[in-house]
PDB file of C-alpha atoms in Angstrom:
ATOM      1  CA  MET A   1     -42.343  99.697 160.053  1.00 66.00           C
ATOM      2  CA  PRO A   2     -45.034  97.008 160.411  1.00 72.00           C
ATOM      3  CA  LEU A   3     -48.685  97.770 160.976  1.00 74.00           C
ATOM      4  CA  THR A   4     -50.118  97.436 164.428  1.00 77.00           C
ATOM      5  CA  PRO A   5     -53.723  96.474 165.214  1.00 77.00           C
ATOM      6  CA  LEU A   6     -54.258 100.064 166.343  1.00 81.00           C
ATOM      7  CA  ASP A   7     -53.105 101.343 162.899  1.00 78.00           C
ATOM      8  CA  ILE A   8     -55.666  99.086 161.260  1.00 77.00           C
ATOM      9  CA  HIS A   9     -58.371 100.191 163.689  1.00 78.00           C
ATOM     10  CA  ASN A  10     -57.696 103.923 163.170  1.00 80.00           C
ATOM     11  CA  LYS A  11     -57.387 103.735 159.405  1.00 77.00           C
ATOM     12  CA  GLU A  12     -59.870 106.083 157.673  1.00 76.00           C
ATOM     13  CA  PHE A  13     -60.753 105.623 154.054  1.00 74.00           C
ATOM     14  CA  SER A  14     -61.934 108.413 151.812  1.00 73.00           C
ATOM     15  CA  ARG A  15     -65.566 108.235 150.617  1.00 73.00           C
ATOM     16  CA  ARG A  16     -66.760 108.175 147.100  1.00 74.00           C
ATOM     17  CA  LEU A  17     -70.011 108.040 145.556  1.00 74.00           C
ATOM     18  CA  ARG A  18     -70.318 104.477 144.736  1.00 74.00           C
ATOM     19  CA  GLY A  19     -67.965 103.125 147.358  1.00 77.00           C
ATOM     20  CA  TYR A  20     -68.042 100.010 149.488  1.00 78.00           C
ATOM     21  CA  ASP A  21     -70.548  99.390 152.227  1.00 77.00           C
ATOM     22  CA  GLU A  22     -69.045 101.057 155.288  1.00 80.00           C
ATOM     23  CA  ASP A  23     -70.390  98.496 157.796  1.00 83.00           C
ATOM     24  CA  GLU A  24     -69.079  95.629 155.740  1.00 82.00           C
ATOM     25  CA  VAL A  25     -65.633  97.218 155.493  1.00 83.00           C
ATOM     26  CA  ASN A  26     -65.596  97.938 159.266  1.00 84.00           C
ATOM     27  CA  GLU A  27     -66.670  94.402 160.028  1.00 86.00           C
ATOM     28  CA  PHE A  28     -63.905  93.031 157.816  1.00 84.00           C
ATOM     29  CA  LEU A  29     -61.348  95.349 159.383  1.00 85.00           C
ATOM     30  CA  ASP A  30     -62.422  94.180 162.856  1.00 86.00           C
ATOM     31  CA  GLN A  31     -61.865  90.597 161.778  1.00 87.00           C
ATOM     32  CA  VAL A  32     -58.435  91.522 160.314  1.00 87.00           C
ATOM     33  CA  ILE A  33     -57.535  93.269 163.614  1.00 87.00           C
ATOM     34  CA  LYS A  34     -58.458  90.185 165.636  1.00 89.00           C
ATOM     35  CA  ASP A  35     -56.513  87.875 163.357  1.00 88.00           C
ATOM     36  CA  TYR A  36     -53.556  90.248 163.232  1.00 87.00           C
ATOM     37  CA  GLU A  37     -53.517  90.529 167.050  1.00 90.00           C
ATOM     38  CA  SER A  38     -53.669  86.759 167.275  1.00 91.00           C
ATOM     39  CA  VAL A  39     -50.763  86.423 164.836  1.00 91.00           C
ATOM     40  CA  ILE A  40     -48.715  89.011 166.779  1.00 90.00           C
ATOM     41  CA  ARG A  41     -49.465  87.262 170.086  1.00 93.00           C
ATOM     42  CA  GLU A  42     -48.556  83.886 168.595  1.00 94.00           C
ATOM     43  CA  ASN A  43     -45.389  85.388 167.097  1.00 94.00           C
ATOM     44  CA  LYS A  44     -44.397  86.781 170.522  1.00 95.00           C
ATOM     45  CA  GLU A  45     -45.068  83.406 172.175  1.00 96.00           C
ATOM     46  CA  LEU A  46     -43.047  81.612 169.517  1.00 97.00           C
ATOM     47  CA  HIS A  47     -40.274  84.173 169.877  1.00 97.00           C
ATOM     48  CA  ASN A  48     -40.250  83.683 173.684  1.00 97.00           C
ATOM     49  CA  GLN A  49     -40.341  79.933 173.235  1.00 97.00           C
ATOM     50  CA  MET A  50     -37.517  80.170 170.703  1.00 97.00           C
ATOM     51  CA  MET A  51     -35.456  82.294 173.135  1.00 97.00           C
ATOM     52  CA  SER A  52     -36.073  79.773 175.916  1.00 96.00           C
ATOM     53  CA  LEU A  53     -35.075  76.905 173.625  1.00 97.00           C
ATOM     54  CA  GLN A  54     -32.017  78.841 172.491  1.00 97.00           C
ATOM     55  CA  GLU A  55     -30.997  79.343 176.135  1.00 97.00           C
ATOM     56  CA  ARG A  56     -31.453  75.622 176.788  1.00 96.00           C
ATOM     57  CA  LEU A  57     -29.518  74.801 173.626  1.00 97.00           C
ATOM     58  CA  ASP A  58     -26.699  77.125 174.712  1.00 97.00           C
ATOM     59  CA  HIS A  59     -26.769  75.485 178.134  1.00 97.00           C
ATOM     60  CA  PHE A  60     -26.587  71.993 176.626  1.00 96.00           C
ATOM     61  CA  LEU A  61     -23.860  73.082 174.217  1.00 97.00           C
ATOM     62  CA  ASN A  62     -21.928  74.398 177.198  1.00 97.00           C
ATOM     63  CA  ILE A  63     -22.459  71.083 179.020  1.00 97.00           C
ATOM     64  CA  GLU A  64     -21.384  69.191 175.891  1.00 97.00           C
ATOM     65  CA  GLU A  65     -18.226  71.293 175.629  1.00 97.00           C
ATOM     66  CA  THR A  66     -17.493  70.781 179.334  1.00 97.00           C
ATOM     67  CA  LEU A  67     -18.078  67.024 178.997  1.00 97.00           C
ATOM     68  CA  SER A  68     -15.836  66.883 175.947  1.00 97.00           C
ATOM     69  CA  LYS A  69     -13.084  68.676 177.823  1.00 97.00           C
ATOM     70  CA  THR A  70     -13.632  66.404 180.828  1.00 97.00           C
ATOM     71  CA  ILE A  71     -13.443  63.306 178.637  1.00 97.00           C
ATOM     72  CA  ILE A  72     -10.236  64.580 177.059  1.00 97.00           C
ATOM     73  CA  VAL A  73      -8.735  65.321 180.483  1.00 97.00           C
ATOM     74  CA  ALA A  74      -9.864  61.905 181.767  1.00 97.00           C
ATOM     75  CA  GLN A  75      -8.385  60.199 178.701  1.00 97.00           C
ATOM     76  CA  GLU A  76      -5.108  62.065 179.189  1.00 97.00           C
ATOM     77  CA  ALA A  77      -5.097  61.122 182.878  1.00 97.00           C
ATOM     78  CA  ALA A  78      -5.828  57.490 181.992  1.00 97.00           C
ATOM     79  CA  ASP A  79      -3.017  57.508 179.426  1.00 97.00           C
ATOM     80  CA  GLU A  80      -0.661  59.018 181.993  1.00 97.00           C
ATOM     81  CA  VAL A  81      -1.646  56.431 184.604  1.00 97.00           C
ATOM     82  CA  LYS A  82      -1.196  53.683 182.007  1.00 97.00           C
ATOM     83  CA  ASN A  83       2.247  54.995 181.024  1.00 97.00           C
ATOM     84  CA  ASN A  84       3.280  55.354 184.668  1.00 97.00           C
ATOM     85  CA  ALA A  85       2.090  51.808 185.353  1.00 97.00           C
ATOM     86  CA  LYS A  86       4.104  50.523 182.383  1.00 97.00           C
ATOM     87  CA  LYS A  87       7.205  52.377 183.596  1.00 97.00           C
ATOM     88  CA  GLU A  88       6.724  51.076 187.121  1.00 97.00           C
ATOM     89  CA  ALA A  89       6.219  47.535 185.815  1.00 97.00           C
ATOM     90  CA  GLN A  90       9.410  47.819 183.772  1.00 97.00           C
ATOM     91  CA  LEU A  91      11.298  49.074 186.827  1.00 97.00           C
ATOM     92  CA  ILE A  92       9.930  46.206 188.912  1.00 97.00           C
ATOM     93  CA  ILE A  93      10.918  43.711 186.206  1.00 97.00           C
ATOM     94  CA  LYS A  94      14.432  45.179 185.953  1.00 96.00           C
ATOM     95  CA  GLU A  95      14.807  45.143 189.736  1.00 96.00           C
ATOM     96  CA  SER A  96      13.533  41.559 189.876  1.00 97.00           C
ATOM     97  CA  GLU A  97      15.918  40.494 187.115  1.00 96.00           C
ATOM     98  CA  LYS A  98      18.788  42.191 188.927  1.00 96.00           C
ATOM     99  CA  ASN A  99      17.835  40.456 192.188  1.00 96.00           C
ATOM    100  CA  ALA A 100      17.469  37.128 190.373  1.00 96.00           C
ATOM    101  CA  ASP A 101      20.902  37.558 188.783  1.00 95.00           C
ATOM    102  CA  ARG A 102      22.393  38.423 192.184  1.00 96.00           C
ATOM    103  CA  ILE A 103      20.743  35.400 193.812  1.00 96.00           C
ATOM    104  CA  ILE A 104      21.914  33.121 190.986  1.00 96.00           C
ATOM    105  CA  ASN A 105      25.462  34.477 191.197  1.00 96.00           C
ATOM    106  CA  GLU A 106      25.495  34.073 194.978  1.00 96.00           C
ATOM    107  CA  SER A 107      24.140  30.529 194.637  1.00 96.00           C
ATOM    108  CA  LEU A 108      26.722  29.637 192.004  1.00 95.00           C
ATOM    109  CA  SER A 109      29.477  31.083 194.182  1.00 95.00           C
ATOM    110  CA  LYS A 110      28.268  29.133 197.220  1.00 96.00           C
ATOM    111  CA  SER A 111      27.905  26.005 195.108  1.00 96.00           C
ATOM    112  CA  ARG A 112      31.486  26.347 193.839  1.00 96.00           C
ATOM    113  CA  LYS A 113      32.733  26.991 197.378  1.00 96.00           C
ATOM    114  CA  ILE A 114      30.882  23.937 198.708  1.00 96.00           C
ATOM    115  CA  ALA A 115      32.162  21.802 195.803  1.00 95.00           C
ATOM    116  CA  MET A 116      35.705  22.937 196.606  1.00 96.00           C
ATOM    117  CA  GLU A 117      35.181  22.169 200.301  1.00 96.00           C
ATOM    118  CA  VAL A 118      33.825  18.717 199.401  1.00 96.00           C
ATOM    119  CA  GLU A 119      36.854  18.057 197.218  1.00 96.00           C
ATOM    120  CA  GLU A 120      39.148  19.245 200.011  1.00 95.00           C
ATOM    121  CA  LEU A 121      37.361  16.992 202.507  1.00 96.00           C
ATOM    122  CA  LYS A 122      37.667  14.049 200.098  1.00 96.00           C
ATOM    123  CA  LYS A 123      41.377  14.706 199.780  1.00 96.00           C
ATOM    124  CA  GLN A 124      41.760  15.014 203.553  1.00 95.00           C
ATOM    125  CA  ALA A 125      39.733  11.822 204.073  1.00 96.00           C
ATOM    126  CA  SER A 126      41.889  10.018 201.516  1.00 95.00           C
ATOM    127  CA  ILE A 127      45.060  11.286 203.207  1.00 96.00           C
ATOM    128  CA  TYR A 128      43.724  10.314 206.641  1.00 95.00           C
ATOM    129  CA  ARG A 129      42.738   6.873 205.390  1.00 95.00           C
ATOM    130  CA  THR A 130      46.143   6.380 203.821  1.00 95.00           C
ATOM    131  CA  ARG A 131      47.934   7.500 206.995  1.00 95.00           C
ATOM    132  CA  PHE A 132      45.666   5.372 209.163  1.00 94.00           C
ATOM    133  CA  ARG A 133      46.252   2.350 206.921  1.00 94.00           C
ATOM    134  CA  THR A 134      49.963   2.979 207.059  1.00 94.00           C
ATOM    135  CA  LEU A 135      49.821   3.258 210.849  1.00 93.00           C
ATOM    136  CA  VAL A 136      47.723   0.108 211.189  1.00 93.00           C
ATOM    137  CA  GLU A 137      50.009  -1.768 208.789  1.00 91.00           C
ATOM    138  CA  ALA A 138      53.036  -0.568 210.757  1.00 89.00           C
ATOM    139  CA  GLN A 139      51.456  -1.709 213.999  1.00 88.00           C
ATOM    140  CA  LEU A 140      50.557  -5.056 212.475  1.00 87.00           C
ATOM    141  CA  GLU A 141      54.082  -5.471 211.253  1.00 86.00           C
ATOM    142  CA  LEU A 142      55.363  -4.660 214.710  1.00 83.00           C
ATOM    143  CA  LEU A 143      53.063  -7.245 216.136  1.00 81.00           C
ATOM    144  CA  SER A 144      54.142  -9.849 213.655  1.00 82.00           C
ATOM    145  CA  GLN A 145      57.883  -9.408 214.403  1.00 78.00           C
ATOM    146  CA  ASP A 146      59.728 -12.096 216.385  1.00 72.00           C
ATOM    147  CA  GLY A 147      60.632  -9.814 219.252  1.00 68.00           C
ATOM    148  CA  TRP A 148      57.172  -9.968 220.724  1.00 59.00           C
ATOM    149  CA  GLU A 149      57.480 -13.627 221.501  1.00 68.00           C
ATOM    150  CA  ALA A 150      60.559 -12.997 223.628  1.00 63.00           C
ATOM    151  CA  LEU A 151      58.745 -10.203 225.417  1.00 63.00           C
ATOM    152  CA  GLU A 152      55.791 -12.400 226.027  1.00 64.00           C
ATOM    153  CA  SER A 153      57.886 -15.164 227.576  1.00 67.00           C
ATOM    154  CA  SER A 154      59.881 -12.749 229.716  1.00 66.00           C
ATOM    155  CA  SER A 155      56.721 -10.998 230.661  1.00 64.00           C
ATOM    156  CA  ASP A 156      55.165 -14.349 231.655  1.00 64.00           C
ATOM    157  CA  SER A 157      58.136 -15.274 233.845  1.00 64.00           C
ATOM    158  CA  ARG A 158      58.192 -11.872 235.490  1.00 65.00           C
ATOM    159  CA  ASP A 159      54.443 -12.094 236.153  1.00 64.00           C
ATOM    160  CA  THR A 160      55.021 -15.484 237.772  1.00 66.00           C
ATOM    161  CA  ARG A 161      57.861 -14.157 239.906  1.00 67.00           C
ATOM    162  CA  GLU A 162      55.797 -11.219 241.046  1.00 69.00           C
ATOM    163  CA  ALA A 163      52.904 -13.475 241.857  1.00 65.00           C
ATOM    164  CA  ASN A 164      55.169 -15.711 243.928  1.00 65.00           C
ATOM    165  CA  GLU A 165      56.574 -12.794 245.831  1.00 71.00           C
ATOM    166  CA  VAL A 166      53.169 -11.557 246.780  1.00 62.00           C
ATOM    167  CA  TYR A 167      52.225 -14.935 248.315  1.00 59.00           C
TER     168      TYR A 167
END
């Protein structure tokens, strides 16, 4: 058990014949008491200061641990968001590719249909032109036959007769 200033103050020494000067010893002991009290006081202050610093250190260690956990959680959340964004982007790309393929297929189908319709119209136009040519040629041949001249002369005489009858 350590000495206290009171133990030093109450210490009694035995006396001998040629001993130390009692006043000198008491004076020295008083100085030792003062210094010892000062050291004890300083030790208590340092101990209190150390306890306060330890509390602050524990507090900061707790904050550091919390921040580390928060950073880990934030990193995990960021990774999850990043992965979800990648998945969503892939889904959007697949959907867009599917839509593009559908649009291309529809366009090709319409293009083929229109090409077939154009070909059909060309055929019909060619047939119509051939028929029309045949009809016109037949009409021209009819007009160029000798029978028209006889009709024209009989038609002229009938027109004259009718005109005479009217007057």
